[in-house]
CSV table of C-alpha atoms in Angstrom, one decimal:
chain,number,residue,atom,x,y,z
A,1,MET,CA,-40.0,8.8,3.1
A,2,GLY,CA,-41.5,11.5,5.0
A,3,LEU,CA,-40.9,15.4,3.2
A,4,THR,CA,-41.6,19.1,5.1
A,5,LEU,CA,-40.8,21.9,2.8
A,6,PHE,CA,-40.7,25.3,5.1
A,7,ILE,CA,-40.8,28.5,4.1
A,8,GLY,CA,-42.0,32.0,4.4
A,9,ASN,CA,-45.0,34.3,3.7
A,10,LYS,CA,-44.9,33.6,-0.6
A,11,ASN,CA,-45.9,37.1,-1.2
A,12,TYR,CA,-41.9,37.6,-0.4
A,13,SER,CA,-39.7,34.7,0.3
A,14,SER,CA,-37.7,34.3,-2.8
A,15,TRP,CA,-35.7,32.1,-1.4
A,16,SER,CA,-38.7,29.9,-0.3
A,17,LEU,CA,-40.4,29.5,-3.8
A,18,ARG,CA,-37.0,28.8,-5.0
A,19,PRO,CA,-36.6,25.3,-4.1
A,20,TRP,CA,-40.5,25.1,-3.5
A,21,LEU,CA,-40.6,25.2,-7.4
A,22,ALA,CA,-37.5,22.7,-7.8
A,23,LEU,CA,-39.8,20.2,-6.3
A,24,LYS,CA,-43.1,20.8,-7.9
A,25,LEU,CA,-41.0,21.1,-11.3
A,26,ALA,CA,-39.8,17.9,-10.3
A,27,GLY,CA,-43.7,16.6,-9.4
A,28,ILE,CA,-42.4,15.5,-6.0
A,29,SER,CA,-45.1,15.5,-3.1
A,30,PHE,CA,-44.4,17.4,0.0
A,31,GLU,CA,-46.1,18.9,3.1
A,32,GLU,CA,-46.0,22.5,2.9
A,33,VAL,CA,-45.5,24.3,6.1
A,34,LEU,CA,-46.2,28.5,5.8
A,35,ILE,CA,-43.9,29.7,8.9
A,36,PRO,CA,-44.6,33.8,8.6
A,37,LEU,CA,-41.3,36.2,8.4
A,38,TYR,CA,-40.7,38.6,10.8
A,39,GLN,CA,-42.4,38.5,13.4
A,40,ALA,CA,-42.6,37.9,17.6
A,41,ALA,CA,-41.5,34.4,17.1
A,42,THR,CA,-40.7,33.4,13.4
A,43,ARG,CA,-36.3,32.5,14.6
A,44,GLN,CA,-38.2,30.8,17.4
A,45,ASP,CA,-40.4,28.8,15.9
A,46,ILE,CA,-38.0,28.1,12.5
A,47,LEU,CA,-34.9,27.0,14.4
A,48,ARG,CA,-37.5,24.4,16.0
A,49,HIS,CA,-36.6,23.4,12.1
A,50,SER,CA,-33.7,24.6,11.0
A,51,PRO,CA,-30.5,24.9,12.6
A,52,THR,CA,-30.0,28.1,10.7
A,53,GLY,CA,-32.7,29.7,12.3
A,54,LYS,CA,-34.2,30.4,8.0
A,55,VAL,CA,-36.2,28.9,5.6
A,56,PRO,CA,-36.8,27.3,3.4
A,57,ALA,CA,-35.6,24.2,4.9
A,58,LEU,CA,-37.3,20.3,4.0
A,59,LYS,CA,-37.6,17.9,6.1
A,60,ILE,CA,-36.7,14.3,5.2
A,61,ASP,CA,-37.9,12.5,7.7
A,62,ASP,CA,-35.1,12.4,11.1
A,63,THR,CA,-32.9,14.6,8.1
A,64,VAL,CA,-32.5,18.8,7.1
A,65,ILE,CA,-31.2,19.5,3.8
A,66,TRP,CA,-31.4,24.6,4.9
A,67,ASP,CA,-30.1,25.4,1.2
A,68,SER,CA,-32.0,26.2,-1.2
A,69,LEU,CA,-30.1,25.3,-4.0
A,70,ALA,CA,-29.3,22.1,-1.9
A,71,ILE,CA,-32.9,21.7,-2.5
A,72,CYS,CA,-33.3,21.7,-5.5
A,73,GLU,CA,-30.2,19.8,-6.5
A,74,TRP,CA,-32.1,16.8,-4.0
A,75,ALA,CA,-34.9,16.7,-6.3
A,76,ALA,CA,-32.6,16.1,-9.5
A,77,GLU,CA,-31.5,13.7,-8.0
A,78,GLN,CA,-34.5,12.1,-7.1
A,79,ALA,CA,-36.8,12.4,-10.4
A,80,PRO,CA,-33.8,12.7,-12.6
A,81,GLU,CA,-37.0,12.0,-15.3
A,82,ALA,CA,-37.9,15.4,-14.8
A,83,GLN,CA,-34.6,16.3,-16.1
A,84,LEU,CA,-34.4,19.6,-13.8
A,85,TRP,CA,-30.1,20.1,-14.7
A,86,PRO,CA,-29.5,19.0,-19.1
A,87,GLN,CA,-28.3,15.6,-19.7
A,88,ASP,CA,-25.3,17.6,-21.5
A,89,PRO,CA,-22.2,17.7,-19.8
A,90,ILE,CA,-21.0,20.7,-20.8
A,91,THR,CA,-25.0,22.5,-20.6
A,92,ARG,CA,-25.4,20.5,-17.4
A,93,ALA,CA,-22.2,23.3,-16.2
A,94,VAL,CA,-23.6,26.4,-17.6
A,95,ALA,CA,-26.8,25.5,-15.4
A,96,ARG,CA,-25.4,25.2,-12.8
A,97,SER,CA,-22.7,28.4,-13.2
A,98,VAL,CA,-25.5,30.1,-13.9
A,99,SER,CA,-27.8,29.4,-10.9
A,100,ALA,CA,-24.6,29.7,-8.0
A,101,GLU,CA,-24.7,33.0,-9.5
A,102,MET,CA,-27.7,33.6,-8.4
A,103,HIS,CA,-27.2,31.5,-5.3
A,104,SER,CA,-24.4,34.1,-4.4
A,105,GLY,CA,-25.0,36.9,-6.2
A,106,PHE,CA,-26.7,39.8,-7.2
A,107,VAL,CA,-26.4,41.8,-3.8
A,108,GLY,CA,-28.0,45.0,-5.9
A,109,LEU,CA,-31.0,43.8,-7.1
A,110,ARG,CA,-32.3,42.3,-3.8
A,111,SER,CA,-31.4,45.6,-1.6
A,112,ALA,CA,-32.8,47.7,-4.3
A,113,LEU,CA,-36.0,45.6,-5.8
A,114,PRO,CA,-36.8,43.5,-2.6
A,115,MET,CA,-39.4,40.4,-3.3
A,116,ASN,CA,-42.8,41.7,-3.6
A,117,ILE,CA,-45.2,39.4,-5.3
A,118,ARG,CA,-48.9,42.5,-4.8
A,119,ARG,CA,-46.7,44.8,-5.9
A,120,ALA,CA,-48.0,46.6,-8.9
A,121,THR,CA,-47.4,50.5,-9.1
A,122,PRO,CA,-44.3,52.9,-10.8
A,123,PRO,CA,-41.0,51.5,-10.8
A,124,ARG,CA,-39.1,52.5,-8.4
A,125,ASN,CA,-35.9,54.4,-8.8
A,126,LEU,CA,-32.6,52.5,-9.5
A,127,THR,CA,-29.1,52.6,-7.4
A,128,PRO,CA,-26.4,52.1,-10.5
A,129,ALA,CA,-25.8,48.5,-8.2
A,130,ALA,CA,-29.1,47.2,-9.6
A,131,GLN,CA,-28.8,48.4,-12.8
A,132,GLU,CA,-26.3,46.9,-13.3
A,133,ASP,CA,-27.6,43.4,-11.8
A,134,ILE,CA,-30.2,44.2,-14.3
A,135,ASN,CA,-27.6,44.3,-17.3
A,136,ARG,CA,-26.2,40.7,-16.2
A,137,VAL,CA,-29.1,39.2,-15.4
A,138,THR,CA,-31.1,40.5,-19.2
A,139,ALA,CA,-28.1,38.8,-20.9
A,140,LEU,CA,-27.2,36.2,-18.8
A,141,TRP,CA,-30.7,35.4,-20.1
A,142,ARG,CA,-30.0,36.0,-23.0
A,143,ASP,CA,-27.1,34.3,-23.4
A,144,CYS,CA,-28.0,30.9,-22.3
A,145,ARG,CA,-32.7,32.0,-24.3
A,146,LYS,CA,-29.4,31.5,-27.7
A,147,ARG,CA,-27.0,29.4,-27.1
A,148,PHE,CA,-29.3,26.7,-25.3
A,149,GLY,CA,-33.0,27.1,-25.7
A,150,VAL,CA,-33.4,24.8,-28.8
A,151,GLY,CA,-36.9,23.2,-27.5
A,152,GLY,CA,-38.8,25.0,-25.2
A,153,PRO,CA,-39.4,29.2,-24.0
A,154,PHE,CA,-37.0,28.3,-20.8
A,155,LEU,CA,-32.8,29.3,-20.4
A,156,PHE,CA,-33.1,25.4,-21.3
A,157,GLY,CA,-35.0,24.4,-23.1
A,158,THR,CA,-37.6,22.9,-21.0
A,159,PRO,CA,-38.0,24.1,-17.4
A,160,THR,CA,-34.0,23.5,-14.9
A,161,ILE,CA,-33.6,24.5,-11.8
A,162,ALA,CA,-31.5,27.8,-13.4
A,163,ASP,CA,-35.6,29.1,-14.1
A,164,ALA,CA,-36.8,28.5,-10.3
A,165,MET,CA,-33.4,30.6,-9.4
A,166,PHE,CA,-34.0,33.4,-11.2
A,167,ALA,CA,-38.3,32.1,-10.7
A,168,PRO,CA,-38.2,35.1,-7.6
A,169,VAL,CA,-36.3,37.6,-10.8
A,170,VAL,CA,-38.9,37.7,-12.3
A,171,THR,CA,-41.8,38.3,-10.0
A,172,ARG,CA,-39.3,41.8,-9.1
A,173,PHE,CA,-38.7,42.3,-12.7
A,174,THR,CA,-42.7,42.0,-12.5
A,175,SER,CA,-43.7,43.9,-9.9
A,176,TYR,CA,-41.4,46.6,-9.9
A,177,LEU,CA,-42.1,47.3,-13.6
A,178,VAL,CA,-38.8,47.0,-14.9
A,179,ASP,CA,-37.4,47.8,-18.3
A,180,VAL,CA,-36.7,45.0,-20.2
A,181,ASP,CA,-35.5,43.9,-24.0
A,182,ASP,CA,-38.6,41.8,-25.4
A,183,GLU,CA,-36.9,38.5,-26.0
A,184,SER,CA,-36.3,38.5,-21.8
A,185,ARG,CA,-39.7,39.9,-21.6
A,186,ALA,CA,-40.9,37.2,-23.3
A,187,TYR,CA,-38.5,34.1,-20.9
A,188,MET,CA,-40.7,35.9,-18.2
A,189,ALA,CA,-43.9,35.5,-19.4
A,190,ALA,CA,-42.8,31.5,-20.0
A,191,VAL,CA,-42.3,31.4,-16.8
A,192,LEU,CA,-44.4,33.0,-14.6
A,193,ALA,CA,-47.1,31.1,-17.0
A,194,LEU,CA,-45.7,27.8,-15.1
A,195,PRO,CA,-49.2,26.1,-13.3
A,196,PRO,CA,-46.5,25.6,-10.0
A,197,MET,CA,-45.7,29.6,-10.5
A,198,VAL,CA,-49.5,30.9,-10.9
A,199,GLU,CA,-50.1,28.3,-7.6
A,200,TRP,CA,-47.4,30.0,-5.6
A,201,ILE,CA,-48.6,33.6,-7.3
A,202,GLU,CA,-52.2,33.7,-6.5
A,203,ALA,CA,-51.1,31.9,-2.4
A,204,GLY,CA,-48.8,35.3,-2.4
A,205,LYS,CA,-51.9,37.8,-3.4
A,206,ARG,CA,-53.7,36.8,-1.0
A,207,GLU,CA,-51.4,36.5,2.1
A,208,PRO,CA,-52.8,39.3,5.4
A,209,TRP,CA,-49.8,39.4,6.1
A,210,ILE,CA,-47.3,43.0,5.3
A,211,ILE,CA,-43.8,43.1,6.0
A,212,GLU,CA,-43.3,47.5,6.0
A,213,ASP,CA,-39.1,47.1,4.6
A,214,SER,CA,-40.6,45.6,1.9
A,215,GLU,CA,-43.8,47.6,0.6
A,216,ALA,CA,-41.4,51.2,0.6
A,217,ALA,CA,-42.5,53.0,-2.8
């Protein structure tokens, strides 16, 4: 089975990070093709591989999966031993709810704090909508850790798709020096210490491309 994951810039592409990390956590080997975003030929290049003209997209032989959460789900099914979803049905349903909320929400946070791994300058002034999202994210993290975090430092103890979905938020909070509680900071440290996250972040820092909209102070 030939697997190719098409992604955007590692410094900027939050949606690409999520399934890339899930595949790594699952121990699934794949070829990685990076298509730089916001270049003259970007959309045409992506359309050769994804019907939406967006990344990420996972090509499995002649079939394409073009949604980040769907790719994560596929990875979980292919590698059940990795336990990318919790085994307990109720806990698994909560993990899916958490992941779906990240997949579809937090617009204020996304708009105010675009992913930019290389950024490490003074905090940005937050909009009310962004601060509300930050409050919700950290409350969610604390709740998951309290209720389901026995057995490890992640939201559900061991690394799951929920952690992959929130990994870009961890990089945003780090890049913009967002003030969070100690428990959230400990969770962020655990995510950042994952070997695949270290790999992604180091690669993102080495990239030559600059997207000006994501570089504003």
